[in-house]
Structure formats: structure tokens, C-alpha cells
Short mmCIF file of C-alpha atoms and ligand atoms in Angstrom, two decimals:
data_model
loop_
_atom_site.label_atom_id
_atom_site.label_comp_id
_atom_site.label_asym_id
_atom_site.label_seq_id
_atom_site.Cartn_x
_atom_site.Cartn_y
_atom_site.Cartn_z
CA UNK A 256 9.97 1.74 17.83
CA UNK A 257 8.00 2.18 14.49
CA UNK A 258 4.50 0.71 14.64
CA UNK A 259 3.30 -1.75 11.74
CA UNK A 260 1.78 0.48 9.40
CA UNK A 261 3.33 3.65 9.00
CA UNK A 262 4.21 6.92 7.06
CA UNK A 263 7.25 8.53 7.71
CA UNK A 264 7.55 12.21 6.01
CA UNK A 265 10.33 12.15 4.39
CA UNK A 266 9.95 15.74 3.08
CA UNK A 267 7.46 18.40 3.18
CA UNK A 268 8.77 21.38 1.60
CA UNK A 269 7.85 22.80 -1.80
CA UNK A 270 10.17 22.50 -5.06
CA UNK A 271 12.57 25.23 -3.34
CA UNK A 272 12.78 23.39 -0.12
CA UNK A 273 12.79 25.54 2.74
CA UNK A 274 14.91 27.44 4.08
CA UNK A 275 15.16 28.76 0.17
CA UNK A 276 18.93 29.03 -0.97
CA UNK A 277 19.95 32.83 -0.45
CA UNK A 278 16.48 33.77 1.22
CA UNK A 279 16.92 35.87 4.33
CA UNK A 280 13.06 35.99 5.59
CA UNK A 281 12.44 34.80 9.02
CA UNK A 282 11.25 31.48 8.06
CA UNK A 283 14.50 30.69 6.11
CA UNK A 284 16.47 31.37 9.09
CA UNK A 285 14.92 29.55 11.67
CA UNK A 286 17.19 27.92 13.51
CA UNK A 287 13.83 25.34 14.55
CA UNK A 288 14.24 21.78 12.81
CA UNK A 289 10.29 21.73 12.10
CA UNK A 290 10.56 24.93 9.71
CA UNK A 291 13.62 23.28 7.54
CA UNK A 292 11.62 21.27 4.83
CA UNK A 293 13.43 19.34 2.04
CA UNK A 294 11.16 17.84 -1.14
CA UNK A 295 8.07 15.98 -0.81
CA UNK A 296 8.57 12.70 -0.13
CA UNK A 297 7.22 10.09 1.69
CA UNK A 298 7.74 6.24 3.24
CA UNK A 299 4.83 4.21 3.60
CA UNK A 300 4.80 0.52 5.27
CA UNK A 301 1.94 -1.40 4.95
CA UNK A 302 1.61 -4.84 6.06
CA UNK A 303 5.53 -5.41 5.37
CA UNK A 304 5.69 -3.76 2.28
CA UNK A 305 7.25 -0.49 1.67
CA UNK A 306 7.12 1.77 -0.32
CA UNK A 307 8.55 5.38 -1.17
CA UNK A 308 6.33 8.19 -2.93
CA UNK A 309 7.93 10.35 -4.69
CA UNK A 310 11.95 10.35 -5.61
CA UNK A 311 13.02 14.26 -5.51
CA UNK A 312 16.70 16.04 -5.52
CA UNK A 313 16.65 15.35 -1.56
CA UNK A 314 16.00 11.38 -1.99
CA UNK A 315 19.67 10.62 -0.85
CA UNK A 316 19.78 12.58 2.15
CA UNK A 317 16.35 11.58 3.19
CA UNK A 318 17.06 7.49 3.04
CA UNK A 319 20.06 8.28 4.77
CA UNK A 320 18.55 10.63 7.79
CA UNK A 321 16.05 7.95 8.05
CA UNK A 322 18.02 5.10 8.37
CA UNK A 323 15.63 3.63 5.30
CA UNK A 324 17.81 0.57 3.57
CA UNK A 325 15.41 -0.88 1.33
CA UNK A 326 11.63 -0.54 -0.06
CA UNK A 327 9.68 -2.50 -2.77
CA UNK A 328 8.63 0.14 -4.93
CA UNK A 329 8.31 3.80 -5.90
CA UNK A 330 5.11 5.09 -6.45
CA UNK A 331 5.38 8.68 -8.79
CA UNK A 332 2.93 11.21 -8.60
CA UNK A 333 3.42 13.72 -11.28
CA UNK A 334 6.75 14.34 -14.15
CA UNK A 335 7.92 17.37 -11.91
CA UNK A 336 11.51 18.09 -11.24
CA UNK A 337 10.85 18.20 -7.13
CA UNK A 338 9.42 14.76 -7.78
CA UNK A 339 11.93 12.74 -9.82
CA UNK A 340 14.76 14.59 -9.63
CA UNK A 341 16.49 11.68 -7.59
CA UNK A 342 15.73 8.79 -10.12
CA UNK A 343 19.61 8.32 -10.25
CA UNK A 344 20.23 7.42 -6.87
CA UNK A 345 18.14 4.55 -7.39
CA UNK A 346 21.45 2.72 -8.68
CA UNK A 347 22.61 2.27 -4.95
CA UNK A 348 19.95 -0.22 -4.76
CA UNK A 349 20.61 -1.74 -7.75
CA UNK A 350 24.41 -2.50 -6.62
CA UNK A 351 23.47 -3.23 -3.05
CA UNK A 352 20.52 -5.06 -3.18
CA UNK A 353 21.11 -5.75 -6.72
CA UNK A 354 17.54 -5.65 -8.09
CA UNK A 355 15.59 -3.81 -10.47
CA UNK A 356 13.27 -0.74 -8.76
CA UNK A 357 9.84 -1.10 -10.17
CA UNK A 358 7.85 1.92 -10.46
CA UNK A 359 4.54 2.80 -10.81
CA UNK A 360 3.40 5.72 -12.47
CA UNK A 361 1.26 7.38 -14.96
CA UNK A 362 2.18 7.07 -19.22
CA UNK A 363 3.05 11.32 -18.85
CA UNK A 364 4.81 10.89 -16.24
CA UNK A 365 6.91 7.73 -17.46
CA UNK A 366 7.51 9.72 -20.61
CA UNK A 367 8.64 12.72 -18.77
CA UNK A 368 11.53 10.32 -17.42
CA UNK A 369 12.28 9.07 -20.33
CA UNK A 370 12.92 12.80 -21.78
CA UNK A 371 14.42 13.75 -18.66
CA UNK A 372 17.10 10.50 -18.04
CA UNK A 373 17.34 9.22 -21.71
CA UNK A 374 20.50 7.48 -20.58
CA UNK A 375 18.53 4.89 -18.59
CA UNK A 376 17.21 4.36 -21.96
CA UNK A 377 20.07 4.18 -23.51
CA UNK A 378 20.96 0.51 -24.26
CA UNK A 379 24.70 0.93 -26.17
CA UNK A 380 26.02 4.16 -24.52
CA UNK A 381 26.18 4.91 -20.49
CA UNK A 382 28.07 2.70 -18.36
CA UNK A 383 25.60 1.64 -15.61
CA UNK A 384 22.54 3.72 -15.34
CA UNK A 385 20.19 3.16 -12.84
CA UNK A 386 18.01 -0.27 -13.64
CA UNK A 387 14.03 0.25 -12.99
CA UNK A 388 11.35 -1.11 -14.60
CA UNK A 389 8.23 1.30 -15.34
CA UNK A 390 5.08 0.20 -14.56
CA UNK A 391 2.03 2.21 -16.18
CA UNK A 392 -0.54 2.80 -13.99
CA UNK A 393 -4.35 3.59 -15.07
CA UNK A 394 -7.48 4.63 -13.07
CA UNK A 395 -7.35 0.92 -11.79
CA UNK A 396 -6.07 -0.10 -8.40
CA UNK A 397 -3.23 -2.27 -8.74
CA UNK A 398 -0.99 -4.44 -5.76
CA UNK A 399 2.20 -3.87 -4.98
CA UNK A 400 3.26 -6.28 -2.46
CA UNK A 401 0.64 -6.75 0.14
CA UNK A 402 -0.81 -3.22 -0.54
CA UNK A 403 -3.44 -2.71 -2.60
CA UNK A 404 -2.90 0.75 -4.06
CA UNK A 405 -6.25 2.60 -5.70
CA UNK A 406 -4.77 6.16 -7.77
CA UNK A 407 -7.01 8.80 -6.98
CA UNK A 408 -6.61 11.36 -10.02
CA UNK A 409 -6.08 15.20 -8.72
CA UNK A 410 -5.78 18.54 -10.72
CA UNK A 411 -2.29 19.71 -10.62
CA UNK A 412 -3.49 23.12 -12.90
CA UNK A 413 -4.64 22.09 -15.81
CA UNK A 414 -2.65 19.31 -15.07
CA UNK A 415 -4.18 15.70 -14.21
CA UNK A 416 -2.06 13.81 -11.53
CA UNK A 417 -1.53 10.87 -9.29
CA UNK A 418 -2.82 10.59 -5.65
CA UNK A 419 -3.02 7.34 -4.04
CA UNK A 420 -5.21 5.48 -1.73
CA UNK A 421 -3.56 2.40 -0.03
CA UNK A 422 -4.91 0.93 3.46
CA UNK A 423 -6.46 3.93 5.63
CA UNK A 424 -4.06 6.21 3.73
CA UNK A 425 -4.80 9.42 1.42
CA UNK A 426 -1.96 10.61 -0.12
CA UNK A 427 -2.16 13.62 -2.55
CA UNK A 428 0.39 16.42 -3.33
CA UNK A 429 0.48 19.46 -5.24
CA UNK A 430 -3.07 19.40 -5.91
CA UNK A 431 -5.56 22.45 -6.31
CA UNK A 432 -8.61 20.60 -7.59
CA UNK A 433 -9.72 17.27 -6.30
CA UNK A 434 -12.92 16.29 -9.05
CA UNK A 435 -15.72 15.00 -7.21
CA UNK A 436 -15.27 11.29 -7.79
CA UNK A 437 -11.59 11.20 -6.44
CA UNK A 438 -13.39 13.08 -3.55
CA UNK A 439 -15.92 9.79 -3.18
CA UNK A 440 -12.41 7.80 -2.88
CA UNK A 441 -11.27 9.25 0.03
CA UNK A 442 -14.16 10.62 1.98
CA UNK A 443 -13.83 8.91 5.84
CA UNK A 444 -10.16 8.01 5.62
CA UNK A 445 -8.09 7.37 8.38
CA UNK A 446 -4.78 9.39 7.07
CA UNK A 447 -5.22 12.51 5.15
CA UNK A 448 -2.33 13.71 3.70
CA UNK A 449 -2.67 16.85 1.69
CA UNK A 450 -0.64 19.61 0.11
CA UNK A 451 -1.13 23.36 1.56
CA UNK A 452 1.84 25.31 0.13
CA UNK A 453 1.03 28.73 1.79
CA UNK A 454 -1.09 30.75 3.58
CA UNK A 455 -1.87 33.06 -0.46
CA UNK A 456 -4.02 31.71 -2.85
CA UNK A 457 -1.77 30.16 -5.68
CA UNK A 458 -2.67 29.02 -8.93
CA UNK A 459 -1.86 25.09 -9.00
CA UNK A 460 -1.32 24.50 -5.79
CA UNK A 461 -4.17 24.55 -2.33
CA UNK A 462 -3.32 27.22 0.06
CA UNK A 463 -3.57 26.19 3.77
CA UNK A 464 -7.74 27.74 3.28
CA UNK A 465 -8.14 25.47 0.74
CA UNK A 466 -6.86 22.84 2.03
CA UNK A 467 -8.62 23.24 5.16
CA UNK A 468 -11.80 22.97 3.43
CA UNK A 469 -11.05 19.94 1.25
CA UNK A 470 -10.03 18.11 4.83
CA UNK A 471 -13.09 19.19 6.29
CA UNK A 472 -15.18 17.64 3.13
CA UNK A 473 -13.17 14.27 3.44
CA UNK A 474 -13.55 14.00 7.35
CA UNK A 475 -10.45 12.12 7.96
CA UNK A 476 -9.57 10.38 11.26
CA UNK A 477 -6.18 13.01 11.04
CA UNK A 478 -4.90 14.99 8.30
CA UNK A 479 -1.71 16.02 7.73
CA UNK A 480 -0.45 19.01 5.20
CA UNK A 481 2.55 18.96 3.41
CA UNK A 482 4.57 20.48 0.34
CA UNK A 483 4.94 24.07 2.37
CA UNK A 484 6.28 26.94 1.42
CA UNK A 485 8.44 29.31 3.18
CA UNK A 486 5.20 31.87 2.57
CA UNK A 487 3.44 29.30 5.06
CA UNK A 488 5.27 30.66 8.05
CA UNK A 489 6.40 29.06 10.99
CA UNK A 490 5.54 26.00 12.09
CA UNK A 491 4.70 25.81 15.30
CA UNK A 492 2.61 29.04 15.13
CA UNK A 493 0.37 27.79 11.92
CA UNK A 494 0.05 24.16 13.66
CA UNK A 495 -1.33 26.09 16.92
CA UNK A 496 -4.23 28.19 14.80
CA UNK A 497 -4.97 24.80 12.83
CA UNK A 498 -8.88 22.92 12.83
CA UNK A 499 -8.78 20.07 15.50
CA UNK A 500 -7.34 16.68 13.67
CA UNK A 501 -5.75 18.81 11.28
CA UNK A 502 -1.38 19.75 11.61
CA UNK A 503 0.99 20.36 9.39
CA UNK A 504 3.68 17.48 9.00
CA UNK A 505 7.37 18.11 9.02
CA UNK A 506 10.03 16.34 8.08
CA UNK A 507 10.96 12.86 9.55
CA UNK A 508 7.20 12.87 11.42
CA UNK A 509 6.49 9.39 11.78
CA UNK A 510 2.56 8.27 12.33
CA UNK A 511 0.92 5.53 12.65
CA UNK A 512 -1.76 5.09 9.98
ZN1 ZN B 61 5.86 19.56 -6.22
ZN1 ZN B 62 12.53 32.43 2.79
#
């Protein structure tokens, strides 16, 4: 049974997913289900609303391994491929359910799907793209629902991107600088969920140090890493050398929040 406020992982891997197509390291060929990660995405339900963060190349697969039939929104963190790449498969729910998908997002990112799926744009030419309306998002919280949702802007590289804040719930990915006021937004959370790709420094995204560190700063209740690389190593082993409150989430992990 789910509880009433919940995040399921949909994915935790890194824009590869893991195992990496043609890699032969260790990790890769784990036969355990924890170290097979597809994109980062993630269902939240709050107070009967639901909704999905991120829509990467693995979105199909991941409704469908969930048993997920319907949500009220998409919430889009940043104009990356491992993060829209499954905008299409939005038309499902447009025949099924037969309603628009709103989504929230920042202007970049909306513009980056605009470049990236002009047909959905396209009013005379493609037959039945998928219907969504885009919702620009500021600094400002906004309500989706019965969620109130606060963005919580995070340094992607020189990049500035989209974590969110809803209920006891931190939710950033592929972050390697949080500034100090998005800090002040999140510090004594109940959920934490943060990216650590890999054990090695990287240049836009935390390794699990980093990421250790940042957790520690925001004192959450429990914190939860995701968007892993195969570099991370296995699962079970980096989970058992992890902080107290502190794990790395896998895919279809289900918590309460
Ligand atoms: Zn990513
Ligand atoms: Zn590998």
C-alpha cells in the first residue's frame, strides 16, 4: 500500500542510464536490480495531487513499471535531453484521458522545447502532436493542485536551474552549486533529494563528497541521492559506507515524505 504523501523514484541514473549501452565494467553488468538506473525521474503525491518531475527518454517504461495512469502536472527542471526527452509520450494522456498536460517550467527551458519539438508548435503541419500547455515559472512559488510548489534555483555549471520545494520535500538534480539563499529554502526539510553522480569530482554535477556535505548543511529528516553514475559503484556497497539518514535511492524506491 502507498502511504498519502509520497515519492516514488522513478529513475536515478545519469543521462547514460546505467548499465551504459556497450559498457562491460562491473557495475554495468550487475545482474542486482538496485545498480540498473534509468533517467531521473520522479512521482510525487501530495495531498491527492500528483505530479511527475522530470519527462526523460525512459518516461514510458517508467509509468508503465509503476503502474502510474495519470498525474496533474509535470514539473521540468532544466532543457536537458535526459530531462525532456519523453515530451512525446505525453500524447497517451492526451488520447486517454483526453486533456491538455500543463507544465511548469522555466522561460530557457520552455524555449529549449520549443527548439527541440517545434512540431508541437506547429499549428498547420503534424497530425496530432502531443497537446501541453507551458506554464512559465519565476522565483515565485506557485500551486498546482493542492501543492504549493516554491522553485529553489540551483547551479547546473554555469547553468541556473530548477529545484523544487513542495510539502516536506527537496527536490534538486544535477546540481553542483546550491547559492546560499536556495540553501535558506531548504535547510530542516523532511525529504532531501539530491544528485551525487559519482564518487570523482565532476564539473557540473556534485560528487557523492559533495553531496554529502550539502546534506549535512541542510540537516534533512532523510536524504536521498540520485542521478548516479556507473563511476558511483555498486549500490549496496556505497549505501553501507553512507552518513546515517543519508542512502542512495534506486529506482522504483517508494518513501513516504
Ligand atoms: Zn541530467
Ligand atoms: Zn559501465
Amino acid at each position: 500500500m502507498r502511504k498519502d504523501n509520497f515519492i516514488i523514484f522513478l529513475g536515478t541514473g545519469t543521462s547514460t542510464g546505467v548499465p551504459v549501452l556497450s559498457c562491460n565494467c562491473e557495475i554495468c553488468r550487475s545482474k542486482h536490480e538496485k545498480d540498473k538506473r534509468l533517467r531521473t525521474s520522479a512521482f510525487v503525491q501530495i495531498n491527492n495531487t500528483r505530479i511527475i518531475i522530470d519527462i526523460g527518454p525512459d518516461f514510458r517504461q517508467q509509468l508503465l513499471r509503476s503502474e502510474i495512469d495519470d498525474f496533474d502536472a509535470i514539473l521540468i527542471t532544466h532543457g536537458h535531453r535526459d530531462h525532456i526527452a519523453g515530451l512525446d509520450e505525453v500524447r497517451a494522456f492526451n488520447y486517454i484521458r483526453n486533456k491538455r498536460i500543463d507544465i511548469y517550467t522555466r522561460k530557457d527551458v520552455a524555449d529549449a522545447i520549443r527548439t527541440e519539438f517545434p512540431y508541437i508548435f506547429d499549428p498547420k503541419g503534424y497530425k496530432g502532436p502531443p497537446q501541453i500547455n507551458l506554464h512559465i515559472i519565476n522565483q515565485d512559488p506557485f500551486t498546482i493542485g493542492n501543492i504549493e510548489i516554491t522553485p529553489v534555483e540551483v547551479m547546473h555549471g554555469k547553468m541556473p536551474i530548477s529545484g523544487f520545494k513542495m510539502g516536506n520535500l527537496c527536490y534538486v538534480t544535477d546540481a553542483n552549486l546550491i547559492p546560499e539563499e536556495s540553501m535558506n529554502l531548504m535547510r530542516d526539510c523532511g525529504t532531501l533529494v539530491l544528485n551525487a553522480l559519482r564518487t570523482r569530482p565532476h564539473p557540473t554535477h556534485f560528487s557523492l563528497e559533495e553531496a554529502i556535505e550539502v546534506a549535512k548543511k541542510l540537516n534533512p529528516s532523510q536524504c536521498y541521492f540520485t542521478h548516479i553514475s556507473h563511476f558511483m559503484g555498486f549500490h549496496d556497497e556505497i549505501n553501507a559506507g553512507l552518513p546515517n539518514k543519508m542512502q542512495l535511492a534506486h529506482d522504483m524506491l517508494c518513501i513516504e515524505i
